GROMACS .gro file of C-alpha atoms in nm:
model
  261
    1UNK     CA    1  -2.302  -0.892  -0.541
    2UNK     CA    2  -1.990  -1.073  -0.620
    3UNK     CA    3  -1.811  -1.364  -0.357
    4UNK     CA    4  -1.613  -1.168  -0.044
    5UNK     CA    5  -1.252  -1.222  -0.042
    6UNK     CA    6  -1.109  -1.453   0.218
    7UNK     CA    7  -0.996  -1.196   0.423
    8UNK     CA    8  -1.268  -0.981   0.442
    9UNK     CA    9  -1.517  -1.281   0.549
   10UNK     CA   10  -1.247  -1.304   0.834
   11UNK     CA   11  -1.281  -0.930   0.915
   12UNK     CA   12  -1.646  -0.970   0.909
   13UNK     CA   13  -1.626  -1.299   1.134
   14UNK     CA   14  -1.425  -1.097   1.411
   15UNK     CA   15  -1.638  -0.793   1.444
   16UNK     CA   16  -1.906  -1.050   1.505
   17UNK     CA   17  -1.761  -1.203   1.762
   18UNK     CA   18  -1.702  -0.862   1.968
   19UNK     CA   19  -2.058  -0.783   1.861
   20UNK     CA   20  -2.156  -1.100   2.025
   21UNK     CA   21  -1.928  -1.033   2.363
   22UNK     CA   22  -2.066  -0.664   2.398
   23UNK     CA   23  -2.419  -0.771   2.284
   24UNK     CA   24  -2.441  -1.087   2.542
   25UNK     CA   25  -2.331  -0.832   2.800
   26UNK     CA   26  -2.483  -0.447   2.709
   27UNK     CA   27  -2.660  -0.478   2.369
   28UNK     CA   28  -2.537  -0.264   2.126
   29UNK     CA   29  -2.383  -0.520   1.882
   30UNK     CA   30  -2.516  -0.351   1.591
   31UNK     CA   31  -2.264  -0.055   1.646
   32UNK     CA   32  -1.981  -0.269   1.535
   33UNK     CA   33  -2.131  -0.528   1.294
   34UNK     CA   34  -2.327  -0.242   1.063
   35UNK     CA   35  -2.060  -0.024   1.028
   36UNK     CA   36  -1.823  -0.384   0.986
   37UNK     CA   37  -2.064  -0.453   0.668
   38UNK     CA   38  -2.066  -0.115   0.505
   39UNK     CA   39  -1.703  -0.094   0.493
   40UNK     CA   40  -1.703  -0.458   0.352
   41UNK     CA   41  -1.872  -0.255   0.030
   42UNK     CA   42  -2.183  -0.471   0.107
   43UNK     CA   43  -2.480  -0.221   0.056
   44UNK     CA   44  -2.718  -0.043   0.313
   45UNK     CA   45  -3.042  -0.277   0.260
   46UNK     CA   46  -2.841  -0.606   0.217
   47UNK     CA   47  -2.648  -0.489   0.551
   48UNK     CA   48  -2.945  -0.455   0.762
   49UNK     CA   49  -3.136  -0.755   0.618
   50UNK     CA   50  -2.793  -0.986   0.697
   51UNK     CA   51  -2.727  -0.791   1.067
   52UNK     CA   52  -3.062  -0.947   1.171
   53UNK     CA   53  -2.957  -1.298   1.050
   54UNK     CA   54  -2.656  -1.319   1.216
   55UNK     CA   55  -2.813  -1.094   1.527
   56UNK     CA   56  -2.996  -1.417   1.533
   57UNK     CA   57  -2.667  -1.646   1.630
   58UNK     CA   58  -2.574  -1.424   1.906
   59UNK     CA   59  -2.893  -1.322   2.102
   60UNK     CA   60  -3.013  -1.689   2.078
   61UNK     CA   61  -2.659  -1.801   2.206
   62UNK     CA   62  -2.628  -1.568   2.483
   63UNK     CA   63  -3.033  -1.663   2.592
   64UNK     CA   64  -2.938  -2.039   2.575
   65UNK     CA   65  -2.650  -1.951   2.813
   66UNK     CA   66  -2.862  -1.784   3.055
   67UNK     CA   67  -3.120  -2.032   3.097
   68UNK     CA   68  -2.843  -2.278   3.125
   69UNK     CA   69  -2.737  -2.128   3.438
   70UNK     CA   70  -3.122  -2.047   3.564
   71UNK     CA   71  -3.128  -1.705   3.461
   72UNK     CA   72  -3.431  -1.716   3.236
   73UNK     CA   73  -3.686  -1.958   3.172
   74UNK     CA   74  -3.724  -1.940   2.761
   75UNK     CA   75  -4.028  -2.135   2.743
   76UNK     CA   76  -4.211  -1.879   3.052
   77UNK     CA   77  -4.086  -1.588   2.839
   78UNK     CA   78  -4.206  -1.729   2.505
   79UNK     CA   79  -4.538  -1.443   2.503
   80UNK     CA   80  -4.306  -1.190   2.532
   81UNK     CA   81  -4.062  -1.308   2.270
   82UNK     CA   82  -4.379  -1.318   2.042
   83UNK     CA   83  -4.503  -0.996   2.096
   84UNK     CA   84  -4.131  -0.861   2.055
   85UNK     CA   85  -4.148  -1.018   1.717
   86UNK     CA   86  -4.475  -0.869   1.631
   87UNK     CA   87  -4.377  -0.524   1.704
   88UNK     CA   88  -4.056  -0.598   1.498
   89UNK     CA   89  -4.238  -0.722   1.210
   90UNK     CA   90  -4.455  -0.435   1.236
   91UNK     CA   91  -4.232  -0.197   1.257
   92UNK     CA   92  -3.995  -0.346   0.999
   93UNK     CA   93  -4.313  -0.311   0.716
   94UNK     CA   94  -4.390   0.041   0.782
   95UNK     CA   95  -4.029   0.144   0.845
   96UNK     CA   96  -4.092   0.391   0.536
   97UNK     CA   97  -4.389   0.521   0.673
   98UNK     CA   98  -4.229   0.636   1.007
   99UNK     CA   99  -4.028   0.930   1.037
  100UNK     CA  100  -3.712   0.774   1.043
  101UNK     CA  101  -3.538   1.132   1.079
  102UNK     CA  102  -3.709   1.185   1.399
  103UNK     CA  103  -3.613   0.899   1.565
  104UNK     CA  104  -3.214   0.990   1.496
  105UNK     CA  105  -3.243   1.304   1.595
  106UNK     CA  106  -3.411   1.168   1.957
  107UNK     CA  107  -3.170   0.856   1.987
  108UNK     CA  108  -2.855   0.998   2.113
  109UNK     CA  109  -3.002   1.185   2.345
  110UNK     CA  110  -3.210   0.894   2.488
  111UNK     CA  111  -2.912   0.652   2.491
  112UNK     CA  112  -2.741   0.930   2.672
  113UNK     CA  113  -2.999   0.937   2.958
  114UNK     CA  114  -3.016   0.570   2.975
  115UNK     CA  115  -2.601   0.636   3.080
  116UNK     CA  116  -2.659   0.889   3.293
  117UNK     CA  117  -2.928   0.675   3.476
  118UNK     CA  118  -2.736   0.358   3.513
  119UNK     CA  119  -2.448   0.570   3.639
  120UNK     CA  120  -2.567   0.800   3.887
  121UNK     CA  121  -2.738   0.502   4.041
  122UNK     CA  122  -2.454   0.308   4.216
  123UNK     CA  123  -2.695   0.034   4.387
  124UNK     CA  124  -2.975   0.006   4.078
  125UNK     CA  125  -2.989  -0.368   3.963
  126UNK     CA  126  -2.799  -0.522   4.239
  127UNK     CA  127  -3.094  -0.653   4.384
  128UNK     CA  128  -3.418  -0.732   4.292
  129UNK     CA  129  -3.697  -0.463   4.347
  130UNK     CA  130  -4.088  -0.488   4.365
  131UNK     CA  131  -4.212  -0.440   4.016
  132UNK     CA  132  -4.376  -0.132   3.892
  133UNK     CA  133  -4.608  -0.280   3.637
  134UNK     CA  134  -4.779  -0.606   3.590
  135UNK     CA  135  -4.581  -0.881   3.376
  136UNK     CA  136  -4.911  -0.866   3.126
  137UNK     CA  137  -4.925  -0.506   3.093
  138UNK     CA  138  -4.531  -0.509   3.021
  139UNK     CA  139  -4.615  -0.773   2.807
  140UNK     CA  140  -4.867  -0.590   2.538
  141UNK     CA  141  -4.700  -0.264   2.585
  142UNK     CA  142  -4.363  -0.227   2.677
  143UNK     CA  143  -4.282  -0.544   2.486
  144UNK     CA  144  -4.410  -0.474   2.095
  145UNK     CA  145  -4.316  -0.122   2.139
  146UNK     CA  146  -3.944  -0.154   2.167
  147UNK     CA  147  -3.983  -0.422   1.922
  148UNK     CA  148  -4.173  -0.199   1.669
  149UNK     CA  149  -3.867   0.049   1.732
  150UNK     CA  150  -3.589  -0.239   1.652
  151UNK     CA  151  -3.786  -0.301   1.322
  152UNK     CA  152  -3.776   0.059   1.223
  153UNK     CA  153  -3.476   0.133   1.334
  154UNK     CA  154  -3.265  -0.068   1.552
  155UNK     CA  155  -2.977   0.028   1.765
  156UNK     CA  156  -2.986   0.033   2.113
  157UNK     CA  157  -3.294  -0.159   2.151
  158UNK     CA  158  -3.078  -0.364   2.414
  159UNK     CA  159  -3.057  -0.124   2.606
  160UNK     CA  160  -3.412   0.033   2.635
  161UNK     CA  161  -3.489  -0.364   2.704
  162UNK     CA  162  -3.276  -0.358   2.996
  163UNK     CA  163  -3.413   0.003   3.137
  164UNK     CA  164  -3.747  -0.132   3.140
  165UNK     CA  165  -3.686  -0.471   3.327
  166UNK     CA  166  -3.471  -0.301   3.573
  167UNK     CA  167  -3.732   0.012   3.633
  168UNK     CA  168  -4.030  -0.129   3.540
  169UNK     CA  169  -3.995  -0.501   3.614
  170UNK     CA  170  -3.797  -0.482   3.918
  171UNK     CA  171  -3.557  -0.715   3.802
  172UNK     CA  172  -3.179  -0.757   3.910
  173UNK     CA  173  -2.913  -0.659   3.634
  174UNK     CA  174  -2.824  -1.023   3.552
  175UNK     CA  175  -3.149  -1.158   3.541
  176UNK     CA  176  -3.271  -0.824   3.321
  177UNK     CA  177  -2.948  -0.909   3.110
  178UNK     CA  178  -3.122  -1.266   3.027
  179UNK     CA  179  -3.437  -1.191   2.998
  180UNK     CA  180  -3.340  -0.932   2.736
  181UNK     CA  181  -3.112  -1.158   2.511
  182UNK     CA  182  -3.448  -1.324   2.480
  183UNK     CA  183  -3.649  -1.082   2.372
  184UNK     CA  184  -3.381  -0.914   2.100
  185UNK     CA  185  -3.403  -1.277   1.983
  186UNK     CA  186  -3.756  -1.223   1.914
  187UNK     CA  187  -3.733  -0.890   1.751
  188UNK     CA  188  -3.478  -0.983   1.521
  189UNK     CA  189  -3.611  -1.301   1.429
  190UNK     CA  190  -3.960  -1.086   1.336
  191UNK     CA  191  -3.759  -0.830   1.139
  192UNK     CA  192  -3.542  -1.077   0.985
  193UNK     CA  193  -3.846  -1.245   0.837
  194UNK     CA  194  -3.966  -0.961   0.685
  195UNK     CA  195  -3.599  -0.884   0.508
  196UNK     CA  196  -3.590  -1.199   0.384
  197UNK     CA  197  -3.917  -1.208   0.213
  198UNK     CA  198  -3.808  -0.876   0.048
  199UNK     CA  199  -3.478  -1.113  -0.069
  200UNK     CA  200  -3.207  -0.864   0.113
  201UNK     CA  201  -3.009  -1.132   0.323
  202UNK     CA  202  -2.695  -1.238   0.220
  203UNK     CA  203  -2.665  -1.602   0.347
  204UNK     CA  204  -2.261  -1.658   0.319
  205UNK     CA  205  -2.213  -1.351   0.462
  206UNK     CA  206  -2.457  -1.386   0.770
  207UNK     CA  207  -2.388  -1.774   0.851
  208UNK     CA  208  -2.016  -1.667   0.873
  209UNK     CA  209  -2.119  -1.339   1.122
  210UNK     CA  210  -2.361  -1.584   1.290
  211UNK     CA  211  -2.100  -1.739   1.377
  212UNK     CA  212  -1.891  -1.517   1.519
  213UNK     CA  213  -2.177  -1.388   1.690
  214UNK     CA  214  -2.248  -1.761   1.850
  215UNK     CA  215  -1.899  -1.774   1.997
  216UNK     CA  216  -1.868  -1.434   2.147
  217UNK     CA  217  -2.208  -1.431   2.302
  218UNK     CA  218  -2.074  -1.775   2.471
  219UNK     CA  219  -1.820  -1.610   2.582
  220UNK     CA  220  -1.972  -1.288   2.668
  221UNK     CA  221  -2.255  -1.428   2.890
  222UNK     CA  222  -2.016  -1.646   3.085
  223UNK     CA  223  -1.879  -1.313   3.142
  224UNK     CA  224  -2.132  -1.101   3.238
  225UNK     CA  225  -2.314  -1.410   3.480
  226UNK     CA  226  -1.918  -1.449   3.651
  227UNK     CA  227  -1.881  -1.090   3.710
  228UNK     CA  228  -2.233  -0.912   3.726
  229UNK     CA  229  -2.301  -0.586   3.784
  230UNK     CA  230  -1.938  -0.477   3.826
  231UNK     CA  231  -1.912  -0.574   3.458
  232UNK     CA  232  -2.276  -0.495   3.323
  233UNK     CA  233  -2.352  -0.150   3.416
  234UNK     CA  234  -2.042   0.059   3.319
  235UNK     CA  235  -2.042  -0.158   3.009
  236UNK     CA  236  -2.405  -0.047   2.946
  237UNK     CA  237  -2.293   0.295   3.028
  238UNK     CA  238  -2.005   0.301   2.795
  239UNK     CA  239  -2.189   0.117   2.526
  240UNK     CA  240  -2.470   0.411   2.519
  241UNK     CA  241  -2.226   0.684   2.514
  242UNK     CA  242  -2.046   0.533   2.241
  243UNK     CA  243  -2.324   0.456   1.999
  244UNK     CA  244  -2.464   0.850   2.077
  245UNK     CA  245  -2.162   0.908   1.954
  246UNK     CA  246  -2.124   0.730   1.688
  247UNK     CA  247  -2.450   0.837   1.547
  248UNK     CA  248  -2.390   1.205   1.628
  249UNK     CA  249  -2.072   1.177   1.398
  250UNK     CA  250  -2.282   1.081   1.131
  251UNK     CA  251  -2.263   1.371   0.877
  252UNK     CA  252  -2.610   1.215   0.778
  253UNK     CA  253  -2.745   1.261   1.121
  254UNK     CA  254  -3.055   1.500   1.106
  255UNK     CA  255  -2.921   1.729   1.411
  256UNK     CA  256  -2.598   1.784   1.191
  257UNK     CA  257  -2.782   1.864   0.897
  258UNK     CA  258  -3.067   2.097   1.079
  259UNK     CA  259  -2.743   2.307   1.275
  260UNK     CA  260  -2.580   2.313   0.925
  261UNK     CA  261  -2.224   2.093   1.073
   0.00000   0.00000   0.00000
C-alpha cells in the first residue's frame, strides 16, 4: 500500500484522539477509528490488524491514568488481563470458523439492552454493591469470553466489560470504568499479536493513531474520574445506541440482507 498523504495521517490522528476520549470514558472507540481507516482507502484486514495497534495506545493510557489516581491496581488485575488476552487470541484464530453473521445480527440488539439497562437504572453504579460472583469465577469465565468475542469480532466489547463489573462484580461505575480499560488492553494486545504474525498491521499508520489514541484517553479519563457517573452512564448509553446504529445501517448487515432492505 502506498505512503498516506499528509493530510489524511492528520485525519486519521484526530479520529483517534476522539476514539481515545469516548473509549477512556464508554468504550466504543472502534466506531470511529474503523470506519476513519476504511475511508482512508486502507483495506478491511490491514484496518482491523492496525485498530488493535493503536487500540493499544489508548486503553493502556486511559488504565495508566486510573491507577494513577487509585482506581485500579494493574499488577492485582494482571490474571484477568491474561485471560482477556487468551480469549482474544483465541478468538482472533478461529474468527473464520465462527459464524461471524450471527453475531451481527445479535449485536445491535444486545448493545441496545445494555442502553436500556444503564438508563432505566438511575442509581446503578453510583455505589458499590455486594458482588454476584466470585473474582475467580469472573476470572475464567466472564473474562476470556468477552475476550474471545473482541477477537472475533470486536465492537462494543467495552461495554459488555462494564455490564459485567457493574452487575456481576458489584463494582461502582468509575472503578468498573478502570478496571475495564485494563482488560480491553489485554484483549487487544492478544488479538493484535495474532494480526501481526499474519503481517496485516500497518506500523506508520497505527503509531500515528496510537497516538492520538494516547492523548485523548489522557484526556478522556481525567474526564470521566472528575465527573463520574453524571458523565459515564449517558455516555455509555449514547455510545450503544449509536454503534446499533451504525451497524444496522450497514447494507452488509445480515438483518438487512435476511428482510431484503
Amino acid at each position: 500500500m502506498h505512503d498516506l498523504a499528509l493530510h489524511i495521517l492528520l485525519f486519521l490522528f484526530a479520529a483517534a484522539f476522539i476514539a481515545g476520549f469516548i473509549d477512556s470514558i464508554a468504550g466504543g472507540g472502534g466506531m470511529i477509528t474503523i470506519p476513519a481507516m476504511l475511508i482512508a482507502g486502507i483495506p478491511p484486514l490491514e484496518t482491523l490488524g492496525t485498530n488493535k495497534l493503536q487500540s493499544l495506545f489508548g486503553s493502556g493510557s486511559a488504565s495508566l491514568a486510573y491507577a494513577r489516581h487509585g482506581h485500579v491496581s494493574l499488577k492485582e488485575q494482571l490474571p484477568m488481563a491474561a485471560m482477556a488476552a487468551l480469549g482474544s487470541i483465541l478468538g482472533a484464530l478461529l474468527a473464520t470458523v465462527v459464524p461471524a453473521d450471527a453475531l451481527k445480527a445479535v449485536l445491535p440488539f444486545l448493545l441496545i439492552a445494555i442502553a436500556v439497562y444503564f438508563g432505566c437504572k438511575p442509581n446503578i453504579g453510583e455505589v458499590e454493591r455486594h458482588h454476584r460472583i466470585s473474582k475467580l469465577a469472573f476470572t475464567l469465565s466472564f473474562v476470556p469470553l468477552i475476550g474471545f468475542y473482541d477477537g472475533v469480532f470486536g465492537p462494543g466489547t467495552g461495554s459488555f466489560f462494564m455490564l459485567g463489573f457493574v452487575t456481576l462484580g458489584g463494582f461502582g461505575i468509575i472503578k468498573a470504568t478502570a478496571h475495564t480499560k485494563f482488560l480491553n488492553f489485554g484483549s487487544n494486545l492478544g488479538a493484535f499479536f495474532v494480526f501481526l504474525a499474519y503481517g496485516v498491521v500497518l506500523w506508520k499508520v497505527g503509531l500515528v493513531m496510537g497516538a492520538g489514541q494516547f492523548l485523548g484517553a489522557q484526556v478522556g479519563s481525567r474526564f470521566a474520574m472528575a465527573k463520574g457517573a453524571k458523565i459515564i452512564k449517558p455516555l455509555l448509553v449514547i455510545t450503544s445506541i449509536a454503534l446499533a446504529a451504525r451497524l444496522l445501517a450497514d447494507p452488509t448487515h445480515p438483518l438487512r440482507i435476511w428482510l431484503g432492505m
